[in-house]
């Protein structure tokens, strides 16, 4: 209880740095709903407390982690670290300490450049610091102590001046890519650094991977490597209305598909999917004939079209709740690229019917919903009605249930993340709030 109150105090302290007229939108972006009868101009603390008092410890920790991710503040990280189980950075504190020890153990970490240049590629070298009551730039400090007096090593500056273990994930990524850059390291030295660093960070599902070559030397990028599916998405056939998509192979040599559908009863997205996944903005732009200047009416019309493909009322409610949820987040100032929620996506497909196959049905499977998340992560969401586990007369069907469980296993083993909802979950008065809570946790998990 004491830790919960202390963490709540740190969150309040952080939000109090914003102007009173900014607080409402800022709080809503983090799922904090404050009492509208209160005016933050009178008391920011009272206003913020009204929105945080109904949060449990887990909620407060999630809010703190999101603040660190989206509005990085060194002071906030230091003040909340002890509450957050070392999982608020992509590369956690323990791993950062090992990286720092590695850097401190290298005699010539700056390689072919000066220490001030090495540090200046990641930090603002001209930023002023208060060093023992003397205001000087970081460049002046590094040049004096690391390059002239030699009374501090680069590793000591990283630890004692730059708070290396608390820097943002983006800054850490930039630093690791810099110290293995061809302009800094010779080929043999580069291989040693890459191998050593990857050994330290491998348990965090990231590694330095070669992305190109410059002058015979590799250029490395820090990338995630175990999450998601390695194969690229080439075609998305989705939102079919009342029928199976009519597909032909337009070019067998290039593996190009074509939907033969004069009534436009299904949608076919064949644009490249980038590392960041497929966002709602990208999908609406495609729907709007590749014009990014679309209106809210365009979005509404597209959502209505997607809803036409839903097989049940719970599916339609799920889809509408999702798009209403991200609309409200964007209306409240969020600039994030939220993933598109694609209904009725063709996963496995056989162009022939069971009758044409002599009564045997080969792979034909549609996913209720699919999200293409960053880093190749594919999320499937299934809404299970009675037909998934019972016969038409309502009696339980162990065979149908077993088939559903087997499909789940196959999808998970292939690399999909599968989440299931029971249709009964949509009957309650609080179903919309439950869904919004799920979406919030989903975005937190996949770092949206």
Short mmCIF file of C-alpha atoms in Angstrom, two decimals:
data_model
loop_
_atom_site.label_atom_id
_atom_site.label_comp_id
_atom_site.label_asym_id
_atom_site.label_seq_id
_atom_site.Cartn_x
_atom_site.Cartn_y
_atom_site.Cartn_z
CA UNK A 1 0.00 0.00 0.00
CA UNK A 2 2.87 2.37 0.83
CA UNK A 3 4.53 1.72 -2.56
CA UNK A 4 1.22 2.31 -4.32
CA UNK A 5 0.83 5.72 -2.67
CA UNK A 6 4.44 6.63 -3.40
CA UNK A 7 4.08 5.71 -7.07
CA UNK A 8 0.82 7.66 -7.28
CA UNK A 9 2.65 10.65 -5.84
CA UNK A 10 5.39 10.42 -8.47
CA UNK A 11 2.80 10.25 -11.28
CA UNK A 12 0.99 13.28 -9.86
CA UNK A 13 4.31 15.12 -9.61
CA UNK A 14 5.03 14.33 -13.27
CA UNK A 15 1.64 15.51 -14.58
CA UNK A 16 1.76 18.70 -12.49
CA UNK A 17 4.53 19.94 -14.81
CA UNK A 18 1.87 20.49 -17.50
CA UNK A 19 -0.30 23.58 -17.74
CA UNK A 20 -3.79 23.34 -16.25
CA UNK A 21 -5.43 23.67 -19.68
CA UNK A 22 -3.34 20.74 -21.00
CA UNK A 23 -4.08 18.29 -18.18
CA UNK A 24 -7.42 16.91 -19.34
CA UNK A 25 -6.16 15.76 -22.76
CA UNK A 26 -2.86 14.58 -21.32
CA UNK A 27 -4.58 12.48 -18.67
CA UNK A 28 -7.07 10.97 -21.10
CA UNK A 29 -4.21 9.89 -23.37
CA UNK A 30 -3.05 7.69 -20.47
CA UNK A 31 -6.52 6.42 -19.55
CA UNK A 32 -6.85 8.73 -16.53
CA UNK A 33 -10.40 10.12 -16.26
CA UNK A 34 -10.50 12.96 -13.75
CA UNK A 35 -13.59 14.41 -12.07
CA UNK A 36 -15.08 16.92 -14.58
CA UNK A 37 -16.54 18.93 -11.69
CA UNK A 38 -13.02 19.82 -10.57
CA UNK A 39 -10.98 22.60 -12.14
CA UNK A 40 -7.22 21.91 -12.40
CA UNK A 41 -6.62 25.66 -12.25
CA UNK A 42 -7.66 25.57 -8.58
CA UNK A 43 -5.59 22.51 -7.68
CA UNK A 44 -3.76 20.26 -10.11
CA UNK A 45 -3.07 17.76 -7.33
CA UNK A 46 -6.73 17.40 -6.35
CA UNK A 47 -7.74 17.12 -10.01
CA UNK A 48 -5.14 14.43 -10.74
CA UNK A 49 -5.88 12.54 -7.53
CA UNK A 50 -9.54 12.22 -8.57
CA UNK A 51 -8.47 10.30 -11.66
CA UNK A 52 -5.85 8.13 -9.94
CA UNK A 53 -7.67 7.16 -6.74
CA UNK A 54 -9.70 4.50 -8.57
CA UNK A 55 -6.56 2.88 -10.04
CA UNK A 56 -4.97 -0.19 -8.52
CA UNK A 57 -1.22 -0.75 -8.25
CA UNK A 58 -1.04 -2.61 -11.58
CA UNK A 59 -2.86 0.26 -13.31
CA UNK A 60 -0.46 2.81 -11.83
CA UNK A 61 2.56 0.78 -12.94
CA UNK A 62 1.20 0.57 -16.49
CA UNK A 63 0.64 4.34 -16.54
CA UNK A 64 4.21 4.93 -15.35
CA UNK A 65 5.61 2.58 -18.01
CA UNK A 66 3.67 4.37 -20.74
CA UNK A 67 4.98 7.74 -19.53
CA UNK A 68 8.54 6.42 -19.74
CA UNK A 69 7.94 5.07 -23.23
CA UNK A 70 6.16 8.05 -24.78
CA UNK A 71 7.31 11.07 -22.70
CA UNK A 72 10.75 10.01 -21.54
CA UNK A 73 12.00 11.86 -18.47
CA UNK A 74 15.23 10.87 -16.71
CA UNK A 75 14.01 12.18 -13.36
CA UNK A 76 10.76 10.22 -13.65
CA UNK A 77 12.60 7.01 -14.56
CA UNK A 78 14.87 7.34 -11.55
CA UNK A 79 12.01 8.10 -9.16
CA UNK A 80 9.79 5.20 -10.30
CA UNK A 81 12.32 2.48 -11.20
CA UNK A 82 11.95 0.68 -7.87
CA UNK A 83 8.21 0.11 -8.46
CA UNK A 84 8.29 -1.19 -12.03
CA UNK A 85 9.88 -4.67 -12.01
CA UNK A 86 12.59 -3.71 -14.52
CA UNK A 87 10.29 -4.14 -17.53
CA UNK A 88 9.70 -0.51 -18.50
CA UNK A 89 12.48 -0.45 -21.09
CA UNK A 90 12.76 -2.79 -24.07
CA UNK A 91 16.31 -3.46 -22.91
CA UNK A 92 15.99 -3.66 -19.10
CA UNK A 93 18.21 -2.11 -16.44
CA UNK A 94 20.00 -5.38 -15.65
CA UNK A 95 21.08 -5.78 -19.29
CA UNK A 96 22.08 -2.11 -19.44
CA UNK A 97 24.38 -2.61 -16.47
CA UNK A 98 26.07 -5.47 -18.33
CA UNK A 99 26.43 -3.26 -21.42
CA UNK A 100 27.92 -0.51 -19.28
CA UNK A 101 30.41 -2.94 -17.73
CA UNK A 102 31.37 -4.08 -21.24
CA UNK A 103 31.94 -0.48 -22.35
CA UNK A 104 33.98 0.30 -19.23
CA UNK A 105 36.17 -2.75 -19.92
CA UNK A 106 37.20 -1.63 -23.44
CA UNK A 107 40.49 0.23 -23.79
CA UNK A 108 39.57 2.02 -27.01
CA UNK A 109 35.79 2.19 -27.20
CA UNK A 110 35.83 5.28 -29.47
CA UNK A 111 37.86 3.39 -32.10
CA UNK A 112 38.76 5.61 -35.08
CA UNK A 113 37.06 8.75 -33.69
CA UNK A 114 37.52 10.90 -30.61
CA UNK A 115 35.50 10.25 -27.47
CA UNK A 116 33.74 13.59 -27.87
CA UNK A 117 32.69 12.68 -31.43
CA UNK A 118 31.51 9.23 -30.34
CA UNK A 119 29.36 10.66 -27.56
CA UNK A 120 28.20 13.51 -29.78
CA UNK A 121 26.56 11.07 -32.19
CA UNK A 122 24.09 10.04 -29.48
CA UNK A 123 23.90 12.93 -27.01
CA UNK A 124 23.62 16.67 -27.59
CA UNK A 125 27.30 17.50 -27.17
CA UNK A 126 26.54 21.21 -26.89
CA UNK A 127 24.02 20.83 -24.06
CA UNK A 128 25.02 22.66 -20.89
CA UNK A 129 25.52 20.72 -17.66
CA UNK A 130 26.09 21.80 -14.08
CA UNK A 131 29.43 20.22 -13.16
CA UNK A 132 30.29 21.06 -9.55
CA UNK A 133 28.51 24.43 -9.81
CA UNK A 134 30.25 25.23 -13.11
CA UNK A 135 27.98 25.51 -16.15
CA UNK A 136 29.82 24.14 -19.20
CA UNK A 137 28.83 22.13 -22.27
CA UNK A 138 29.10 18.37 -22.45
CA UNK A 139 31.71 18.82 -25.19
CA UNK A 140 33.91 20.99 -22.94
CA UNK A 141 33.66 18.45 -20.13
CA UNK A 142 34.48 15.42 -22.32
CA UNK A 143 37.36 17.13 -24.13
CA UNK A 144 38.86 18.32 -20.84
CA UNK A 145 38.60 15.13 -18.81
CA UNK A 146 38.71 12.33 -21.41
CA UNK A 147 40.96 13.82 -24.10
CA UNK A 148 43.27 16.26 -22.32
CA UNK A 149 43.61 15.38 -18.63
CA UNK A 150 42.72 11.71 -19.17
CA UNK A 151 41.34 11.53 -15.63
CA UNK A 152 38.05 9.97 -16.81
CA UNK A 153 37.41 7.16 -19.25
CA UNK A 154 34.56 7.06 -21.74
CA UNK A 155 32.92 4.35 -19.63
CA UNK A 156 33.08 6.53 -16.51
CA UNK A 157 31.48 9.42 -18.38
CA UNK A 158 28.71 7.11 -19.59
CA UNK A 159 28.08 5.95 -16.02
CA UNK A 160 28.57 9.05 -13.89
CA UNK A 161 27.67 11.91 -16.21
CA UNK A 162 25.25 10.56 -18.83
CA UNK A 163 23.29 8.08 -16.63
CA UNK A 164 23.75 5.38 -19.26
CA UNK A 165 21.54 2.75 -17.61
CA UNK A 166 18.56 5.15 -17.57
CA UNK A 167 18.68 6.54 -21.12
CA UNK A 168 15.71 5.99 -23.44
CA UNK A 169 15.52 2.89 -25.62
CA UNK A 170 15.94 5.06 -28.72
CA UNK A 171 19.10 6.63 -27.37
CA UNK A 172 20.53 3.25 -26.32
CA UNK A 173 19.77 1.85 -29.77
CA UNK A 174 21.57 4.79 -31.40
CA UNK A 175 24.62 4.39 -29.15
CA UNK A 176 24.98 0.64 -29.78
CA UNK A 177 24.66 1.17 -33.53
CA UNK A 178 27.27 3.94 -33.33
CA UNK A 179 29.98 1.99 -31.51
CA UNK A 180 29.85 -0.75 -34.18
CA UNK A 181 29.60 1.65 -37.13
CA UNK A 182 32.23 1.23 -39.93
CA UNK A 183 33.34 4.83 -39.39
CA UNK A 184 34.24 3.90 -35.79
CA UNK A 185 35.50 0.30 -35.98
CA UNK A 186 37.81 -1.70 -38.21
CA UNK A 187 36.39 -4.97 -39.54
CA UNK A 188 38.00 -7.27 -36.97
CA UNK A 189 37.21 -4.90 -34.11
CA UNK A 190 33.65 -4.50 -35.38
CA UNK A 191 33.03 -8.25 -35.36
CA UNK A 192 34.28 -8.49 -31.77
CA UNK A 193 31.97 -5.69 -30.61
CA UNK A 194 28.92 -7.03 -32.46
CA UNK A 195 29.45 -10.56 -31.12
CA UNK A 196 30.03 -9.36 -27.55
CA UNK A 197 27.03 -7.01 -27.51
CA UNK A 198 24.68 -9.56 -29.08
CA UNK A 199 25.67 -12.08 -26.43
CA UNK A 200 24.62 -9.58 -23.75
CA UNK A 201 21.32 -8.46 -25.30
CA UNK A 202 20.13 -11.72 -26.92
CA UNK A 203 17.83 -12.65 -24.03
CA UNK A 204 15.86 -9.46 -24.70
CA UNK A 205 14.84 -10.54 -28.21
CA UNK A 206 17.02 -7.92 -29.92
CA UNK A 207 20.29 -8.12 -31.79
CA UNK A 208 22.61 -6.08 -33.98
CA UNK A 209 21.95 -7.23 -37.57
CA UNK A 210 23.78 -6.23 -40.73
CA UNK A 211 21.48 -4.11 -42.94
CA UNK A 212 23.92 -3.05 -45.69
CA UNK A 213 27.60 -2.72 -46.55
CA UNK A 214 29.71 0.42 -46.91
CA UNK A 215 33.24 0.02 -48.28
CA UNK A 216 33.22 -3.71 -47.55
CA UNK A 217 32.15 -3.19 -43.92
CA UNK A 218 28.74 -4.04 -42.50
CA UNK A 219 26.39 -1.37 -41.15
CA UNK A 220 24.41 -2.74 -38.21
CA UNK A 221 20.94 -1.95 -36.91
CA UNK A 222 19.47 -3.01 -33.58
CA UNK A 223 16.40 -5.12 -34.38
CA UNK A 224 13.97 -7.47 -32.70
CA UNK A 225 14.32 -11.02 -33.89
CA UNK A 226 12.15 -13.62 -32.14
CA UNK A 227 8.75 -11.99 -32.05
CA UNK A 228 6.45 -12.32 -35.00
CA UNK A 229 6.58 -14.21 -38.29
CA UNK A 230 9.52 -13.88 -40.64
CA UNK A 231 7.65 -14.21 -43.94
CA UNK A 232 6.43 -11.00 -45.55
CA UNK A 233 2.72 -10.33 -46.01
CA UNK A 234 2.06 -10.05 -49.75
CA UNK A 235 -1.72 -10.23 -50.02
CA UNK A 236 -4.58 -9.53 -47.63
CA UNK A 237 -7.99 -10.77 -48.78
CA UNK A 238 -10.57 -9.66 -46.24
CA UNK A 239 -14.06 -8.36 -45.47
CA UNK A 240 -15.89 -10.75 -47.82
CA UNK A 241 -19.67 -10.24 -47.69
CA UNK A 242 -21.67 -13.44 -47.61
CA UNK A 243 -19.45 -15.51 -49.86
CA UNK A 244 -16.01 -17.04 -50.26
CA UNK A 245 -13.59 -14.86 -52.20
CA UNK A 246 -13.24 -15.79 -55.87
CA UNK A 247 -9.45 -15.89 -56.38
CA UNK A 248 -7.31 -16.74 -59.39
CA UNK A 249 -3.54 -16.75 -59.86
CA UNK A 250 -2.94 -13.80 -62.14
CA UNK A 251 0.76 -14.57 -62.66
CA UNK A 252 1.92 -18.01 -61.55
CA UNK A 253 5.59 -17.13 -62.06
CA UNK A 254 5.39 -14.11 -59.76
CA UNK A 255 2.80 -15.63 -57.42
CA UNK A 256 0.44 -12.71 -58.00
CA UNK A 257 -3.18 -13.22 -56.99
CA UNK A 258 -6.26 -11.59 -58.42
CA UNK A 259 -9.75 -11.40 -56.95
CA UNK A 260 -12.38 -12.03 -59.62
CA UNK A 261 -15.24 -10.21 -57.96
CA UNK A 262 -17.24 -7.83 -60.18
CA UNK A 263 -19.59 -6.99 -57.27
CA UNK A 264 -16.72 -6.06 -54.95
CA UNK A 265 -17.91 -8.39 -52.21
CA UNK A 266 -14.42 -8.76 -50.78
CA UNK A 267 -11.43 -6.43 -50.38
CA UNK A 268 -7.89 -7.10 -51.56
CA UNK A 269 -4.93 -5.18 -50.10
CA UNK A 270 -1.66 -5.84 -51.93
CA UNK A 271 0.52 -2.90 -50.90
CA UNK A 272 3.84 -3.70 -49.13
CA UNK A 273 3.59 -4.06 -45.35
CA UNK A 274 6.43 -2.19 -43.64
CA UNK A 275 8.24 -3.07 -40.40
CA UNK A 276 5.78 -0.86 -38.50
CA UNK A 277 2.84 -3.06 -39.57
CA UNK A 278 -0.41 -1.88 -41.15
CA UNK A 279 -2.00 1.16 -39.54
CA UNK A 280 -5.59 2.38 -39.77
CA UNK A 281 -4.38 5.54 -41.51
CA UNK A 282 -2.63 3.48 -44.19
CA UNK A 283 -5.69 1.31 -44.74
CA UNK A 284 -8.07 4.26 -45.03
CA UNK A 285 -5.63 5.97 -47.42
CA UNK A 286 -5.71 2.85 -49.59
CA UNK A 287 -9.52 2.73 -49.42
CA UNK A 288 -9.61 6.41 -50.36
CA UNK A 289 -7.90 5.60 -53.69
CA UNK A 290 -4.44 6.17 -52.14
CA UNK A 291 -5.33 9.73 -51.13
CA UNK A 292 -4.16 10.49 -47.55
CA UNK A 293 -6.41 13.57 -47.34
CA UNK A 294 -9.60 11.90 -46.18
CA UNK A 295 -12.44 13.09 -43.95
CA UNK A 296 -14.15 11.59 -40.92
CA UNK A 297 -17.05 10.73 -43.22
CA UNK A 298 -14.67 8.63 -45.32
CA UNK A 299 -13.58 6.73 -42.22
CA UNK A 300 -17.19 6.17 -41.14
CA UNK A 301 -18.14 4.87 -44.58
CA UNK A 302 -15.18 2.47 -44.54
CA UNK A 303 -16.05 1.18 -41.05
CA UNK A 304 -19.63 0.59 -42.24
CA UNK A 305 -18.29 -1.36 -45.22
CA UNK A 306 -16.11 -3.50 -42.95
CA UNK A 307 -19.05 -4.17 -40.64
CA UNK A 308 -21.04 -5.61 -43.54
CA UNK A 309 -18.66 -8.58 -43.56
CA UNK A 310 -19.10 -9.43 -39.87
CA UNK A 311 -20.80 -12.77 -39.21
CA UNK A 312 -22.53 -11.77 -35.98
CA UNK A 313 -23.62 -8.87 -33.83
CA UNK A 314 -20.76 -9.44 -31.32
CA UNK A 315 -18.23 -9.22 -34.18
CA UNK A 316 -19.72 -5.95 -35.42
CA UNK A 317 -19.81 -4.56 -31.89
CA UNK A 318 -16.17 -5.52 -31.40
CA UNK A 319 -15.12 -3.80 -34.63
CA UNK A 320 -17.11 -0.60 -34.01
CA UNK A 321 -15.91 -0.37 -30.40
CA UNK A 322 -12.29 -0.64 -31.56
CA UNK A 323 -12.54 2.11 -34.15
CA UNK A 324 -14.52 4.36 -31.78
CA UNK A 325 -11.80 3.79 -29.18
CA UNK A 326 -8.88 4.81 -31.41
CA UNK A 327 -10.94 7.73 -32.78
CA UNK A 328 -11.36 9.06 -29.22
CA UNK A 329 -7.63 8.64 -28.53
CA UNK A 330 -6.76 10.59 -31.67
CA UNK A 331 -9.36 13.24 -30.89
CA UNK A 332 -7.69 13.71 -27.51
CA UNK A 333 -4.35 14.42 -29.16
CA UNK A 334 -2.71 11.03 -29.64
CA UNK A 335 -0.35 10.97 -32.65
CA UNK A 336 0.21 7.21 -32.58
CA UNK A 337 -0.22 5.00 -35.63
CA UNK A 338 -2.84 2.55 -34.36
CA UNK A 339 -3.02 -0.84 -36.10
CA UNK A 340 -5.86 -1.55 -38.49
CA UNK A 341 -8.40 -4.15 -37.37
CA UNK A 342 -9.14 -6.32 -40.42
CA UNK A 343 -12.32 -8.44 -40.35
CA UNK A 344 -12.86 -11.81 -42.02
CA UNK A 345 -9.31 -12.31 -43.28
CA UNK A 346 -8.59 -15.30 -45.49
CA UNK A 347 -5.83 -17.34 -43.84
CA UNK A 348 -5.72 -20.75 -45.55
CA UNK A 349 -7.57 -21.13 -48.81
CA UNK A 350 -8.71 -23.82 -51.24
CA UNK A 351 -10.37 -22.56 -54.44
CA UNK A 352 -12.40 -25.77 -54.78
CA UNK A 353 -15.54 -26.64 -52.83
CA UNK A 354 -15.96 -29.76 -50.69
CA UNK A 355 -18.24 -31.20 -53.39
CA UNK A 356 -15.54 -30.72 -56.02
CA UNK A 357 -13.10 -32.47 -53.67
CA UNK A 358 -15.33 -35.51 -53.37
CA UNK A 359 -16.62 -34.51 -49.97
CA UNK A 360 -13.23 -33.77 -48.45
CA UNK A 361 -12.63 -30.22 -47.25
CA UNK A 362 -9.07 -28.95 -47.48
CA UNK A 363 -7.67 -25.86 -45.76
CA UNK A 364 -10.28 -23.12 -45.77
CA UNK A 365 -9.99 -20.82 -42.80
CA UNK A 366 -10.97 -17.24 -42.15
CA UNK A 367 -9.81 -15.26 -39.17
CA UNK A 368 -12.49 -13.16 -37.48
CA UNK A 369 -10.02 -10.31 -37.06
CA UNK A 370 -6.34 -9.74 -37.84
CA UNK A 371 -3.94 -7.01 -36.75
CA UNK A 372 -0.52 -6.60 -38.37
CA UNK A 373 1.55 -5.16 -35.54
CA UNK A 374 5.10 -3.75 -35.65
CA UNK A 375 8.06 -6.15 -36.02
CA UNK A 376 6.13 -8.81 -37.94
CA UNK A 377 3.72 -9.60 -35.10
CA UNK A 378 0.37 -10.94 -36.32
CA UNK A 379 -2.50 -10.86 -33.85
CA UNK A 380 -5.64 -12.90 -34.44
CA UNK A 381 -8.84 -12.17 -32.50
CA UNK A 382 -11.65 -14.70 -32.57
CA UNK A 383 -15.22 -14.11 -31.39
CA UNK A 384 -16.66 -17.50 -30.47
CA UNK A 385 -20.38 -18.05 -30.83
CA UNK A 386 -22.25 -21.24 -30.00
CA UNK A 387 -21.39 -22.71 -33.39
CA UNK A 388 -17.78 -23.04 -32.21
CA UNK A 389 -18.59 -25.51 -29.43
CA UNK A 390 -22.12 -26.86 -29.89
CA UNK A 391 -24.44 -28.47 -32.44
CA UNK A 392 -27.38 -26.67 -34.03
CA UNK A 393 -29.69 -28.03 -31.35
CA UNK A 394 -27.54 -26.52 -28.59
CA UNK A 395 -25.94 -29.73 -27.32
CA UNK A 396 -22.24 -29.58 -26.55
CA UNK A 397 -19.93 -30.75 -29.32
CA UNK A 398 -16.55 -32.05 -28.08
CA UNK A 399 -15.42 -32.54 -31.68
CA UNK A 400 -16.04 -28.90 -32.62
CA UNK A 401 -14.29 -27.72 -29.47
CA UNK A 402 -11.33 -30.02 -30.17
CA UNK A 403 -11.10 -28.72 -33.75
CA UNK A 404 -11.07 -25.13 -32.50
CA UNK A 405 -8.33 -25.88 -29.97
CA UNK A 406 -6.25 -27.63 -32.63
CA UNK A 407 -6.55 -24.61 -34.96
CA UNK A 408 -5.36 -22.40 -32.10
CA UNK A 409 -2.33 -24.58 -31.56
CA UNK A 410 -1.46 -24.60 -35.26
CA UNK A 411 -1.72 -20.82 -35.50
CA UNK A 412 0.36 -20.25 -32.37
CA UNK A 413 3.04 -22.67 -33.50
CA UNK A 414 3.20 -20.88 -36.84
CA UNK A 415 3.77 -17.61 -34.99
CA UNK A 416 0.39 -15.93 -34.58
CA UNK A 417 -0.77 -14.47 -31.26
CA UNK A 418 -4.37 -15.62 -30.75
CA UNK A 419 -6.94 -14.01 -28.42
CA UNK A 420 -10.45 -15.43 -28.04
CA UNK A 421 -13.66 -13.83 -26.82
CA UNK A 422 -16.85 -15.67 -25.97
CA UNK A 423 -19.94 -14.19 -27.57
CA UNK A 424 -21.53 -14.06 -24.11
CA UNK A 425 -18.99 -11.40 -23.07
CA UNK A 426 -20.79 -8.88 -25.27
CA UNK A 427 -24.12 -9.24 -23.49
CA UNK A 428 -23.24 -7.27 -20.35
CA UNK A 429 -23.78 -3.55 -19.82
CA UNK A 430 -20.03 -3.06 -19.25
CA UNK A 431 -18.90 -4.91 -22.38
CA UNK A 432 -17.73 -1.71 -24.12
CA UNK A 433 -15.58 -0.73 -21.13
CA UNK A 434 -14.18 -4.26 -20.92
CA UNK A 435 -13.22 -4.11 -24.60
CA UNK A 436 -11.56 -0.72 -24.19
CA UNK A 437 -9.56 -2.07 -21.26
CA UNK A 438 -8.48 -4.99 -23.48
CA UNK A 439 -7.42 -2.64 -26.30
CA UNK A 440 -5.41 -0.52 -23.87
CA UNK A 441 -3.56 -3.57 -22.53
CA UNK A 442 -3.05 -4.87 -26.08
CA UNK A 443 -1.38 -1.60 -27.11
CA UNK A 444 0.79 -1.69 -24.01
CA UNK A 445 1.92 -5.26 -24.69
CA UNK A 446 2.85 -4.57 -28.31
CA UNK A 447 4.32 -1.13 -27.58
CA UNK A 448 1.84 0.85 -29.67
#
